[in-house]
XYZ file of C-alpha atoms in Angstrom:
785
model
C -32.817 20.265 33.592
C -32.892 16.603 32.495
C -29.716 15.458 30.620
C -29.091 12.207 28.792
C -25.721 10.512 28.921
C -22.830 11.900 26.812
C -20.078 9.300 26.780
C -20.723 5.848 25.639
C -21.108 3.143 28.469
C -20.188 -0.461 27.994
C -23.066 -3.069 27.986
C -24.903 -3.220 31.252
C -22.795 -0.662 33.039
C -25.039 2.373 32.770
C -27.858 0.048 33.897
C -25.910 -0.652 37.009
C -23.389 2.198 37.554
C -24.563 4.613 40.262
C -27.083 2.180 41.367
C -24.819 1.208 44.182
C -21.457 2.631 45.186
C -20.655 0.961 48.395
C -17.444 2.445 49.518
C -15.936 1.101 52.766
C -15.373 3.497 55.537
C -17.944 5.945 54.286
C -20.203 8.200 56.474
C -23.497 9.592 56.385
C -23.870 11.896 53.288
C -23.921 15.691 53.502
C -25.422 17.667 50.804
C -22.913 18.136 48.122
C -22.302 21.855 47.699
C -23.294 23.555 44.298
C -19.864 25.222 44.152
C -17.271 22.607 42.905
C -14.381 24.208 44.743
C -16.403 23.803 47.945
C -16.644 20.036 47.454
C -14.321 17.753 49.814
C -14.031 14.254 48.509
C -13.981 12.617 51.818
C -16.660 14.803 53.513
C -19.105 14.979 50.532
C -18.550 12.639 47.693
C -17.755 9.303 49.333
C -20.614 9.623 51.827
C -22.920 10.637 48.957
C -22.148 7.553 46.935
C -22.337 5.301 49.994
C -25.627 6.700 51.118
C -27.396 6.405 47.804
C -26.044 3.159 46.730
C -25.990 -0.472 48.055
C -23.455 -3.290 47.326
C -24.203 -3.693 43.637
C -20.691 -2.532 42.565
C -18.529 -4.107 45.105
C -17.467 -7.489 46.187
C -18.002 -10.803 44.134
C -21.539 -9.899 43.058
C -20.809 -6.469 41.619
C -23.288 -5.399 39.011
C -22.212 -4.842 35.466
C -18.808 -6.158 36.439
C -17.992 -2.773 37.943
C -16.118 -2.489 41.219
C -16.124 1.071 42.498
C -14.114 0.288 45.457
C -11.091 1.088 43.231
C -11.732 4.829 44.209
C -10.539 4.229 47.792
C -9.468 7.370 49.797
C -8.697 9.246 46.490
C -11.033 9.782 43.503
C -8.256 8.775 40.997
C -9.630 10.834 38.083
C -6.712 10.256 35.946
C -6.589 6.418 36.259
C -10.291 5.991 36.360
C -11.471 8.640 33.947
C -13.897 6.174 32.147
C -15.480 5.117 35.500
C -16.216 8.633 36.572
C -17.659 9.384 33.239
C -20.264 6.588 33.750
C -21.047 7.608 37.267
C -21.557 11.199 36.087
C -23.751 10.049 33.166
C -25.940 7.904 35.255
C -26.522 10.388 37.974
C -27.115 13.340 35.603
C -29.666 11.373 33.492
C -31.511 10.338 36.700
C -31.213 6.788 35.630
C -29.755 6.134 39.161
C -30.835 5.673 41.806
C -33.335 3.591 40.295
C -37.128 4.143 40.754
C -38.326 3.077 44.119
C -34.867 3.839 45.861
C -34.179 6.850 47.924
C -33.328 9.835 45.758
C -30.747 12.541 46.659
C -31.895 16.211 46.840
C -31.907 17.925 43.467
C -29.299 20.507 44.793
C -27.069 17.704 45.980
C -27.289 15.777 42.835
C -26.505 18.844 40.726
C -23.535 19.689 42.961
C -22.254 16.128 42.551
C -22.483 16.239 38.743
C -20.881 19.690 38.585
C -18.009 18.539 40.852
C -17.227 15.651 38.528
C -17.438 17.917 35.470
C -14.904 20.425 37.192
C -12.531 17.612 38.112
C -12.638 16.011 34.600
C -12.049 19.432 33.143
C -8.925 19.653 35.231
C -7.664 16.331 33.957
C -8.318 17.368 30.280
C -6.526 20.568 30.932
C -3.525 18.883 32.455
C -3.314 16.204 29.617
C -0.387 16.433 27.291
C -1.697 17.137 23.849
C -1.680 14.177 21.396
C -3.085 14.885 18.193
C -3.504 11.116 17.458
C -2.455 8.979 14.491
C -4.348 8.706 11.209
C -3.709 5.679 9.173
C -2.830 6.289 5.458
C -6.091 6.602 3.980
C -7.218 4.800 0.754
C -9.598 6.921 -1.369
C -13.067 5.494 -0.790
C -15.376 5.239 -3.685
C -16.915 8.768 -3.380
C -13.480 10.195 -3.120
C -12.065 8.329 -5.953
C -15.043 9.312 -8.197
C -14.633 13.108 -7.171
C -10.870 13.052 -7.489
C -10.821 11.505 -11.014
C -13.399 14.166 -11.942
C -11.432 17.046 -10.786
C -8.102 15.592 -11.929
C -9.013 14.659 -15.583
C -12.616 15.694 -16.071
C -14.103 12.257 -16.262
C -17.100 11.035 -14.225
C -16.108 7.500 -13.433
C -18.872 5.649 -11.567
C -16.721 3.905 -8.821
C -20.063 2.723 -7.053
C -21.116 0.624 -10.108
C -17.431 -1.002 -10.298
C -15.680 -1.082 -6.982
C -16.814 -3.298 -3.996
C -18.563 -1.689 -0.970
C -16.278 0.488 1.419
C -16.257 -0.797 5.052
C -17.432 1.779 7.691
C -15.921 2.511 11.125
C -17.273 4.760 13.771
C -20.195 5.538 11.509
C -18.240 6.673 8.356
C -16.722 5.166 5.303
C -13.820 7.453 5.266
C -11.949 5.846 8.195
C -8.401 4.811 7.452
C -8.164 1.905 9.667
C -10.895 0.000 7.725
C -10.098 1.067 4.248
C -8.089 -1.965 3.241
C -6.905 -2.820 -0.432
C -7.980 -6.423 -1.203
C -6.484 -7.894 -4.468
C -9.935 -7.690 -6.130
C -10.096 -3.915 -5.629
C -6.506 -3.640 -6.961
C -7.741 -5.421 -10.151
C -10.675 -3.009 -10.375
C -8.146 -0.017 -9.934
C -6.239 -1.282 -12.950
C -9.101 -1.729 -15.183
C -10.475 1.657 -14.162
C -7.122 3.349 -14.864
C -7.169 1.897 -18.448
C -10.765 2.930 -18.973
C -10.228 6.326 -17.682
C -7.049 6.970 -19.711
C -8.794 6.037 -22.966
C -11.698 8.337 -22.198
C -9.178 11.188 -21.222
C -6.598 10.918 -24.122
C -7.740 10.563 -27.740
C -5.257 8.401 -29.836
C -6.843 9.385 -33.127
C -6.601 13.085 -34.171
C -10.134 14.530 -34.646
C -9.097 16.068 -37.854
C -8.636 12.611 -39.353
C -12.401 12.302 -39.220
C -12.668 15.336 -41.338
C -12.992 13.539 -44.541
C -14.527 14.573 -47.980
C -15.025 11.799 -50.546
C -14.797 13.083 -54.110
C -17.141 10.800 -56.132
C -15.951 9.375 -59.523
C -18.493 11.697 -61.461
C -16.665 14.844 -60.274
C -13.669 13.822 -62.337
C -13.217 14.379 -66.135
C -10.768 13.250 -68.761
C -9.492 13.904 -72.357
C -7.924 10.409 -72.708
C -10.131 7.913 -74.726
C -8.721 4.956 -72.759
C -9.554 6.274 -69.387
C -13.236 5.851 -68.262
C -15.541 4.843 -65.571
C -16.039 1.180 -65.370
C -18.442 1.178 -62.428
C -20.245 3.890 -60.592
C -17.309 4.834 -58.421
C -14.329 3.235 -60.200
C -12.190 4.777 -62.919
C -10.237 2.334 -65.215
C -7.036 3.394 -66.816
C -6.333 1.101 -69.898
C -3.628 3.196 -71.466
C -1.688 6.288 -70.129
C -4.017 9.223 -69.208
C -5.162 11.419 -66.550
C -8.451 12.290 -64.771
C -8.980 15.718 -63.049
C -11.098 17.655 -60.739
C -11.270 20.934 -58.879
C -10.971 20.656 -55.155
C -11.722 23.499 -52.630
C -9.253 23.756 -49.603
C -11.219 25.866 -47.036
C -8.020 27.171 -45.249
C -4.275 27.239 -45.482
C -2.746 24.156 -43.902
C -1.869 20.470 -44.044
C -4.114 18.002 -45.734
C -3.917 14.435 -47.008
C -5.178 12.932 -50.345
C -6.308 9.338 -49.623
C -6.543 7.210 -52.616
C -7.597 3.482 -53.085
C -6.409 1.631 -56.037
C -5.493 -1.880 -57.490
C -3.985 -3.084 -60.767
C -3.812 -5.837 -63.309
C -0.281 -6.946 -63.722
C 1.581 -7.567 -66.943
C 5.342 -7.206 -67.877
C 8.093 -6.821 -65.319
C 6.959 -3.521 -63.642
C 4.219 -2.796 -61.370
C 1.463 -0.264 -62.526
C 2.365 3.320 -61.585
C -0.002 6.026 -60.698
C 0.902 9.637 -60.379
C -0.914 12.376 -58.269
C -0.639 15.957 -59.638
C -1.499 19.328 -58.145
C -2.124 22.068 -60.774
C -0.370 19.895 -63.260
C 2.737 19.356 -61.184
C 3.513 15.834 -60.129
C 3.656 15.620 -56.354
C 3.586 11.773 -55.740
C 4.182 8.596 -57.685
C 2.797 5.221 -56.467
C 3.467 1.715 -57.494
C 0.305 -0.496 -57.248
C 0.959 -3.848 -55.953
C -2.682 -4.732 -55.005
C -5.197 -6.814 -56.910
C -9.033 -6.348 -57.433
C -9.536 -8.883 -54.468
C -7.873 -6.558 -52.053
C -7.263 -2.956 -53.012
C -4.704 -0.856 -51.153
C -4.970 2.633 -49.694
C -2.233 5.200 -49.835
C -2.035 8.751 -48.582
C -0.186 11.855 -49.918
C 0.556 14.702 -47.416
C -0.172 18.086 -48.890
C 0.522 21.743 -47.788
C -1.698 24.226 -49.503
C -2.965 27.704 -49.423
C -6.753 28.361 -49.112
C -8.629 28.181 -52.398
C -9.382 25.916 -55.303
C -6.793 23.604 -56.732
C -6.815 21.352 -59.735
C -5.999 17.725 -58.549
C -5.158 14.982 -61.141
C -4.616 11.218 -61.075
C -2.695 9.757 -63.976
C -1.522 6.263 -65.255
C 2.130 6.281 -66.268
C 3.376 3.031 -67.637
C 0.802 1.138 -69.785
C 1.929 -2.361 -71.261
C 0.105 -4.802 -73.411
C 2.781 -6.776 -75.343
C 2.478 -9.822 -73.209
C -0.758 -9.363 -71.311
C -2.498 -5.941 -70.307
C -1.266 -3.876 -67.554
C -3.987 -1.579 -66.291
C -4.797 0.360 -63.028
C -8.138 1.232 -61.387
C -8.933 4.022 -58.947
C -11.827 2.963 -56.543
C -11.793 5.862 -54.138
C -10.475 9.375 -53.661
C -10.771 11.383 -50.399
C -9.453 14.638 -49.040
C -8.648 14.597 -45.380
C -8.287 17.845 -43.359
C -7.379 20.578 -42.717
C -4.983 18.697 -40.203
C -4.377 21.649 -38.016
C -6.932 20.693 -35.404
C -7.969 23.542 -33.265
C -8.069 22.682 -29.427
C -11.889 22.926 -29.217
C -12.043 19.942 -31.680
C -10.652 17.773 -28.699
C -12.810 16.925 -25.769
C -12.362 18.962 -22.623
C -10.541 16.054 -20.768
C -7.943 15.656 -23.509
C -7.334 19.507 -23.511
C -6.891 19.450 -19.811
C -3.999 17.070 -19.991
C -2.746 17.843 -23.439
C -3.526 21.599 -24.226
C -1.361 21.597 -27.272
C 0.045 19.274 -29.886
C 3.331 17.673 -29.101
C 6.105 19.205 -31.220
C 7.753 16.685 -33.491
C 10.940 15.713 -32.132
C 10.133 17.395 -28.764
C 7.597 14.752 -27.573
C 9.555 13.688 -24.525
C 10.242 17.195 -23.322
C 6.507 17.956 -23.688
C 5.666 14.835 -21.642
C 7.908 15.944 -18.865
C 6.176 19.313 -18.861
C 2.811 17.718 -18.825
C 3.541 15.065 -16.017
C 5.365 17.615 -13.707
C 1.964 19.345 -13.334
C -0.374 16.364 -13.667
C 1.523 14.100 -11.213
C 1.794 17.008 -8.680
C -2.042 17.552 -8.840
C -2.829 13.742 -8.606
C -0.282 13.188 -5.738
C -1.528 16.366 -3.880
C 2.053 17.571 -3.458
C 4.911 18.409 -5.685
C 5.964 15.319 -7.781
C 9.769 14.596 -7.470
C 11.968 14.735 -10.509
C 12.498 10.879 -10.199
C 8.730 10.402 -10.254
C 8.329 12.523 -13.293
C 11.333 10.752 -14.921
C 9.747 7.401 -14.535
C 6.541 8.501 -16.309
C 8.485 10.068 -19.023
C 10.366 6.920 -19.622
C 7.128 4.987 -20.076
C 6.322 7.314 -22.799
C 9.687 6.812 -24.471
C 9.478 3.061 -24.346
C 5.974 3.032 -26.058
C 7.027 5.482 -28.673
C 10.178 3.349 -29.313
C 7.916 0.535 -29.900
C 6.219 2.462 -32.809
C 3.266 3.525 -30.494
C 2.004 7.138 -30.974
C 2.660 9.871 -28.636
C -1.015 9.900 -27.364
C -0.818 6.098 -26.921
C 2.255 6.556 -24.735
C 0.661 9.173 -22.821
C -2.404 6.993 -22.082
C -0.117 4.402 -20.626
C 1.652 6.922 -18.380
C -1.684 8.309 -17.161
C -2.726 4.775 -16.202
C 0.542 4.722 -14.123
C -0.390 7.783 -12.345
C -4.005 6.562 -11.578
C -2.722 3.268 -9.974
C 0.087 4.764 -8.087
C -0.265 4.542 -4.187
C 0.400 8.292 -4.160
C -2.854 8.813 -5.942
C -4.918 6.028 -4.329
C -3.779 6.820 -0.847
C -3.580 10.057 1.273
C -0.125 9.887 2.506
C 1.145 11.841 5.555
C 4.657 10.766 5.763
C 6.425 11.411 8.936
C 10.157 12.354 8.948
C 12.679 9.788 10.301
C 13.857 12.073 12.947
C 10.558 11.939 14.914
C 10.638 9.677 17.959
C 7.723 7.706 19.353
C 5.367 10.021 21.084
C 6.540 13.021 19.246
C 3.846 14.914 17.356
C 4.390 17.095 14.289
C 2.639 19.892 12.347
C 1.130 18.899 9.101
C 2.800 20.490 6.149
C 0.844 22.837 3.963
C 0.093 20.169 1.329
C -1.281 17.874 3.938
C -3.491 20.598 5.201
C -4.766 21.238 1.816
C -5.722 17.633 1.391
C -7.325 17.488 4.787
C -9.444 20.638 3.980
C -10.424 19.448 0.604
C -11.441 15.862 1.394
C -13.228 17.020 4.475
C -15.415 19.735 2.695
C -15.342 18.273 -0.883
C -14.523 14.652 -0.678
C -12.088 15.471 -3.417
C -8.498 16.678 -4.254
C -7.377 20.306 -3.482
C -8.035 22.638 -6.315
C -5.411 24.976 -7.904
C -6.113 27.745 -5.336
C -5.363 25.400 -2.228
C -2.206 23.902 -3.976
C -0.994 27.490 -4.669
C -1.554 28.572 -1.164
C 0.209 25.457 -0.016
C 3.240 26.047 -2.149
C 3.415 29.580 -0.816
C 3.218 28.155 2.936
C 0.126 30.145 3.499
C -2.196 27.443 4.898
C -0.282 27.581 8.197
C -1.953 30.767 8.845
C -5.330 30.684 10.631
C -6.921 33.492 8.691
C -5.973 32.028 5.503
C -7.384 28.681 6.284
C -10.701 30.095 7.581
C -11.013 32.069 4.369
C -10.472 29.092 2.428
C -13.128 27.106 4.398
C -15.687 29.925 3.667
C -14.657 29.912 -0.040
C -15.014 26.191 -0.323
C -18.422 26.128 1.463
C -19.744 28.334 -1.354
C -18.407 26.008 -4.088
C -20.930 23.473 -5.380
C -18.555 20.658 -4.558
C -19.335 21.281 -0.893
C -22.442 19.237 -1.533
C -20.251 16.415 -0.820
C -20.172 17.454 2.789
C -24.019 17.186 2.852
C -24.069 13.777 1.112
C -21.139 11.991 2.712
C -21.126 13.406 6.241
C -24.797 14.308 6.464
C -25.996 11.206 4.868
C -23.926 8.979 7.123
C -24.492 10.996 10.290
C -28.307 10.967 9.812
C -27.984 7.412 8.221
C -30.359 8.668 5.386
C -27.951 7.025 2.772
C -29.821 3.778 3.927
C -33.015 5.082 2.378
C -32.324 3.243 -0.778
C -32.258 -0.034 1.161
C -35.632 0.234 2.976
C -38.706 -1.465 1.499
C -41.854 -0.491 3.298
C -44.616 -3.117 3.003
C -46.793 -2.031 -0.098
C -49.931 -3.370 1.514
C -49.580 -1.282 4.626
C -48.098 1.837 2.859
C -49.671 1.757 -0.742
C -48.543 5.397 -1.375
C -44.699 4.387 -1.170
C -42.982 4.540 -4.452
C -39.534 5.463 -5.818
C -40.554 9.024 -6.486
C -41.405 9.523 -2.798
C -38.259 7.859 -1.670
C -36.204 10.115 -3.971
C -37.958 13.255 -2.742
C -37.383 12.336 0.825
C -33.707 12.124 0.299
C -33.637 15.371 -1.652
C -35.393 17.294 1.144
C -32.837 16.241 3.638
C -29.878 17.284 1.309
C -31.397 20.562 0.522
C -32.203 21.374 4.009
C -28.611 20.439 5.331
C -27.138 22.589 2.500
C -29.238 25.641 3.413
C -28.200 25.194 7.072
C -24.420 25.186 6.172
C -24.475 27.861 3.539
C -26.728 30.133 5.368
C -24.764 29.688 8.487
C -27.661 28.767 10.677
C -27.676 27.646 14.252
C -26.920 23.935 14.821
C -30.129 23.782 16.877
C -32.068 24.395 13.573
C -30.803 20.893 12.428
C -33.346 19.648 14.955
C -36.144 22.250 14.935
C -36.556 24.795 12.071
C -39.314 26.930 10.435
C -38.531 25.860 6.867
C -37.992 22.858 4.652
C -37.872 21.944 0.891
C -40.734 20.221 -0.774
C -42.017 19.324 -4.149
C -45.611 18.441 -4.987
C -45.162 14.677 -4.391
C -43.545 15.146 -0.933
C -45.874 17.950 0.066
C -48.858 15.869 -0.606
C -47.461 13.098 1.383
C -46.978 15.564 4.295
C -50.413 17.047 3.780
C -48.999 20.459 3.025
C -51.171 22.317 0.331
C -50.088 24.832 -2.279
C -47.010 23.068 -3.729
C -47.164 22.310 -7.412
C -44.591 20.761 -9.662
C -41.624 18.317 -9.420
C -39.242 21.029 -8.650
C -38.229 21.594 -4.949
C -39.213 24.881 -3.344
C -38.167 26.478 -0.066
C -41.287 26.301 2.076
C -41.743 28.381 5.334
C -43.699 26.209 7.726
C -46.645 27.589 9.529
C -46.420 28.227 13.359
C -47.166 25.049 15.214
C -46.333 22.752 12.252
C -45.131 19.228 13.347
C -42.497 19.378 10.643
C -39.160 21.301 10.652
C -35.769 19.780 11.306
C -34.392 16.339 10.692
C -36.233 14.597 13.309
C -39.602 14.691 11.489
C -38.247 14.293 7.870
C -39.770 11.406 5.959
C -36.196 10.171 5.273
C -35.347 9.749 8.999
C -38.763 8.597 10.040
C -38.638 5.874 7.313
C -35.267 4.466 8.020
C -36.160 4.206 11.726
C -39.224 2.138 11.142
C -39.791 -1.547 10.213
C -41.614 -2.421 6.966
C -45.068 -2.757 8.491
C -45.212 -0.241 11.221
C -43.450 2.514 13.165
C -40.586 1.429 15.658
C -40.488 3.780 18.676
C -37.575 1.713 20.064
C -35.517 2.194 16.727
C -36.447 5.879 16.630
C -35.485 6.390 20.248
C -32.094 4.476 19.773
C -31.417 6.546 16.606
C -31.893 9.808 18.618
C -29.669 8.548 21.509
C -26.840 7.431 18.907
C -26.891 10.063 16.198
C -28.357 13.212 17.798
C -27.216 13.017 21.364
C -24.147 10.759 21.189
C -25.198 8.440 23.935
C -25.940 5.097 22.353
C -27.455 2.427 24.741
C -25.719 -0.880 25.338
C -26.537 -3.951 23.157
C -29.670 -5.748 24.286
C -29.092 -8.707 26.459
C -29.268 -12.131 24.783
C -32.534 -14.192 24.381
C -34.815 -11.313 24.940
C -38.187 -12.183 23.343
C -39.587 -9.754 20.648
C -42.671 -7.730 21.363
C -45.910 -9.420 20.422
C -46.770 -8.751 16.717
C -49.680 -9.522 14.389
C -53.129 -8.281 13.691
C -54.712 -9.785 16.760
C -52.069 -8.185 18.972
C -52.687 -4.852 17.442
C -56.529 -5.061 17.983
C -56.188 -5.901 21.706
C -53.257 -3.750 22.506
C -51.594 -0.628 21.331
C -47.875 -0.658 20.202
C -47.145 1.467 23.326
C -48.799 -1.203 25.575
C -46.958 -4.080 24.038
C -43.529 -2.134 24.326
C -44.476 -1.305 27.966
C -45.144 -4.951 28.781
C -41.765 -5.832 26.944
C -39.736 -3.382 28.950
C -41.234 -4.364 32.272
C -38.701 -7.237 32.231
C -35.779 -6.306 34.598
C -33.191 -6.894 31.787
C -34.982 -4.432 29.402
C -36.030 -1.670 31.637
C -33.028 0.507 31.926
C -32.374 1.080 28.252
C -36.018 1.192 27.212
C -36.636 3.917 29.897
C -34.315 6.083 27.861
C -35.234 5.000 24.264
C -39.049 4.539 24.254
C -40.166 7.863 25.510
C -38.098 9.565 22.646
C -39.712 7.128 20.109
C -43.314 7.588 21.508
C -43.053 11.396 20.975
C -42.971 10.635 17.242
C -45.871 8.381 17.042
C -47.878 10.845 15.069
C -45.758 9.902 12.119
C -46.391 6.547 10.435
C -43.880 4.156 9.153
C -43.015 6.337 6.008
C -43.395 9.727 7.793
C -46.995 10.463 7.112
C -49.109 12.266 9.633
C -51.696 10.246 11.646
C -53.797 10.545 14.749
C -54.625 6.908 15.068
C -52.849 3.596 14.701
C -55.500 1.219 13.528
C -58.359 1.109 16.102
C -56.250 2.996 18.749
C -55.685 6.642 19.125
C -52.029 7.814 18.953
C -50.597 8.725 22.289
C -47.461 10.796 22.130
C -47.013 11.688 25.820
C -43.749 10.803 27.202
C -41.756 10.847 30.418
C -37.951 10.568 30.746
C -35.973 8.993 33.599
C -36.145 11.498 36.531
C -39.809 12.356 35.747
C -39.490 15.139 33.087
C -42.744 14.918 30.853
C -43.359 16.366 27.389
C -45.660 15.832 24.503
C -45.220 14.905 20.907
C -42.521 16.037 18.510
C -42.668 19.633 19.674
C -41.859 18.761 23.071
C -38.992 16.415 22.054
C -37.452 19.029 19.875
C -37.691 21.532 22.620
C -35.642 19.228 24.988
C -33.074 18.377 22.377
C -32.615 22.155 21.443
C -31.807 22.827 24.970
C -29.731 19.866 25.476
C -25.872 20.074 26.043
C -25.283 16.676 24.602
C -26.552 17.616 21.032
C -23.709 20.156 20.102
C -21.296 17.755 21.740
C -22.338 14.872 19.792
C -22.516 16.780 16.579
C -18.892 18.097 17.144
C -17.642 14.536 17.912
C -19.250 13.173 14.575
C -17.912 16.014 12.589
C -14.367 15.878 13.956
C -14.392 11.961 13.472
C -15.375 12.480 9.860
C -12.826 15.292 9.211
C -10.008 13.278 10.628
C -10.945 9.924 9.146
C -10.075 8.111 12.495
C -12.004 7.235 15.746
C -11.625 9.760 18.600
C -9.368 8.887 21.432
C -9.404 10.045 25.211
C -6.722 12.707 24.191
C -9.280 14.276 21.954
C -11.646 15.242 24.565
C -10.053 18.520 24.948
C -10.606 19.234 21.260
C -14.157 18.305 21.459
C -14.735 20.568 24.502
C -13.020 23.398 22.588
C -15.485 22.843 19.728
C -18.398 22.906 21.984
C -17.008 26.262 23.700
C -16.525 27.801 20.238
C -20.018 27.179 19.384
C -21.292 28.512 22.565
C -19.249 31.794 22.003
C -20.518 32.115 18.561
C -24.190 31.905 18.968
C -24.057 28.169 17.896
C -23.514 29.087 14.227
C -22.428 26.114 12.183
C -19.591 28.014 10.668
C -18.052 28.164 14.213
C -18.055 24.336 14.300
C -16.558 23.914 10.926
C -13.850 26.536 11.451
C -13.197 25.049 14.914
C -12.616 21.574 13.237
C -10.048 22.966 10.766
C -8.257 24.933 13.576
C -8.176 22.081 16.072
C -4.958 20.403 17.039
C -5.943 16.934 15.796
C -6.748 18.456 12.356
C -3.459 20.251 12.084
C -1.082 17.889 13.634
C -0.359 14.135 13.946
C 1.359 11.702 15.915
C 4.000 9.613 13.856
C 3.135 5.958 12.874
C 6.198 4.894 15.029
C 4.259 5.569 18.224
C 2.941 2.127 18.530
C 3.300 1.723 22.264
C 0.599 4.249 23.147
C -2.852 3.262 24.433
C -5.415 3.385 21.702
C -8.790 3.549 23.454
C -11.630 5.070 21.287
C -14.301 7.427 22.673
C -16.698 5.922 20.107
C -19.044 2.911 20.313
């Protein structure tokens, strides 16, 4: 069976590797036995390489800067692992020997490849486990937004505020590239202030419960007390006005009065407030008409109707006229605010009122829980004490308890323990030593892998109990978490970056060439991909169904674009595809087909390159410099098909090797135009979807391509590599090969169900262990591009 390369070659290496392996002292090749244990290096391998290669990779003119005489009389798999990877890949893919050169017998070729696989497996088995180092990871924008949402209940749009996150190894959660520039720190400070104000209310909602008693509701028996304007009572001699006020419930209230006076004599005007004839407050009035003053009288009362009165106490008119005016009377309350009157984020942080005199004790209780959740591990007493001290300082400066809690919450949100995912190594670890992650670190790895957010109370509770070190408990949590709506983050953040469909927002197809393109179609394409990936994960389907399936999700707009009848409405529906449908799987989704096109046409090279990189994990080397582009324009399209122009382009020696791998994969998808619509012609030319891979394997169209990839060993391996990279937040290293191989073997043993891959990741050594930061002297060679 034809196989494409698995491990990434360096530029120009695969184009040359295995083309010529001239090993001094070799002899005529015998067929390499199919049984690896029967292969003798001196007898079979060295002669095989010498017989089928020339001097390209030896001496001063070695091709691709690769000298394979380093093997000598011993294969040296440990020292030259990367070189043997490339030899294996080129021979297995039938890129080498190149066309026109004598080819080995198929049995001998397969025996050679299988021998390399067996020897590399021995190297991997003998490799000392090294779980690798993960740099302390700053929360990226998605993780920050989700973590704030789950911590305090506020949806803060970090994408609109924070700068773009850098990506590494195809993902934006890689610790090595998530730096913290000064501008971002300023954004974090502003965000913390904004979030704290949205979470904790500083004004009691009960204070908004105000009833204004209009002047007309009052009455009086005093001749010298009378309304002077619509809402103002004037007191020109001693006297009282009264009204009946209904108090709906027992509790605390405030009577809020607004008044001013006319001054005369040596005393200020005095006004009394009475309840059922009993004086409960006396107020001296300093304010004048230009600027009335407001004062409040606290009141505890039973439910029912009470008679409220306002009286003038000290008239004077011997030398001037002392008078007083009431311009407003309001009843505020009841002030015993039920919890539901506060918004949910406030209640999440402050579920009850702080007891008078016990504010600091209450703050300590709140922050012991809040800081532990924010930091994803138990907060220390010292950390909690610092937050409580902030509360104390604000209250000492006459701030309210709520204002103090706002400031302390800001401190939590800008703490490095919140902004970073720390895995702090004990001092006793020496360089090169690995360690098991503690339960809280495992909880964070699980939650940010599957949810892109903080651990929930269930995970943190299991961490406190030490249960997450048990495989059965971890696996049960993975299955639980996948059922949670928050697992849609795995689809958006892993799936969107793996398939690169997050780039759909950035593509702009030419409106004159594709007049049906619009925002609704763009949105529908993205939604189809998300719903499909969610179904594959939650229904625990085989990973091969990602490439070729009998169902998808469509609304009327997208179904019309695909030419599929019977779908009505904007809502997405699960659609079973008819037998023989060209759709099904991610390769033929509009989202993928659009991002792998150029604005005016399809791009078989881009589509082929995308399949090699994202689906098979075998990216081609960068193109050589100064290669002219293919001929474009209307005249070129009339005289030659795109395939013909590409074939002319790849006939150049410097282009041939890579295009032999990429172009056939792209040609197979030529029935789909630049925005994924079906077509049988490209302008005046009929579409030709026939393809031939290096080594002579032929196939036709999307169905043939899917059939090859479904059977291809590189697809599960590439998916496992991508998923482990995303889960760890770091690039994979040579020491991770064993973990990747175990993931692939786990898939094979479990009928390729995607749950086997997800569970395999969280049970893998790199996921559950780490190398200390002090191990700086180790080689750090990535397996990735």
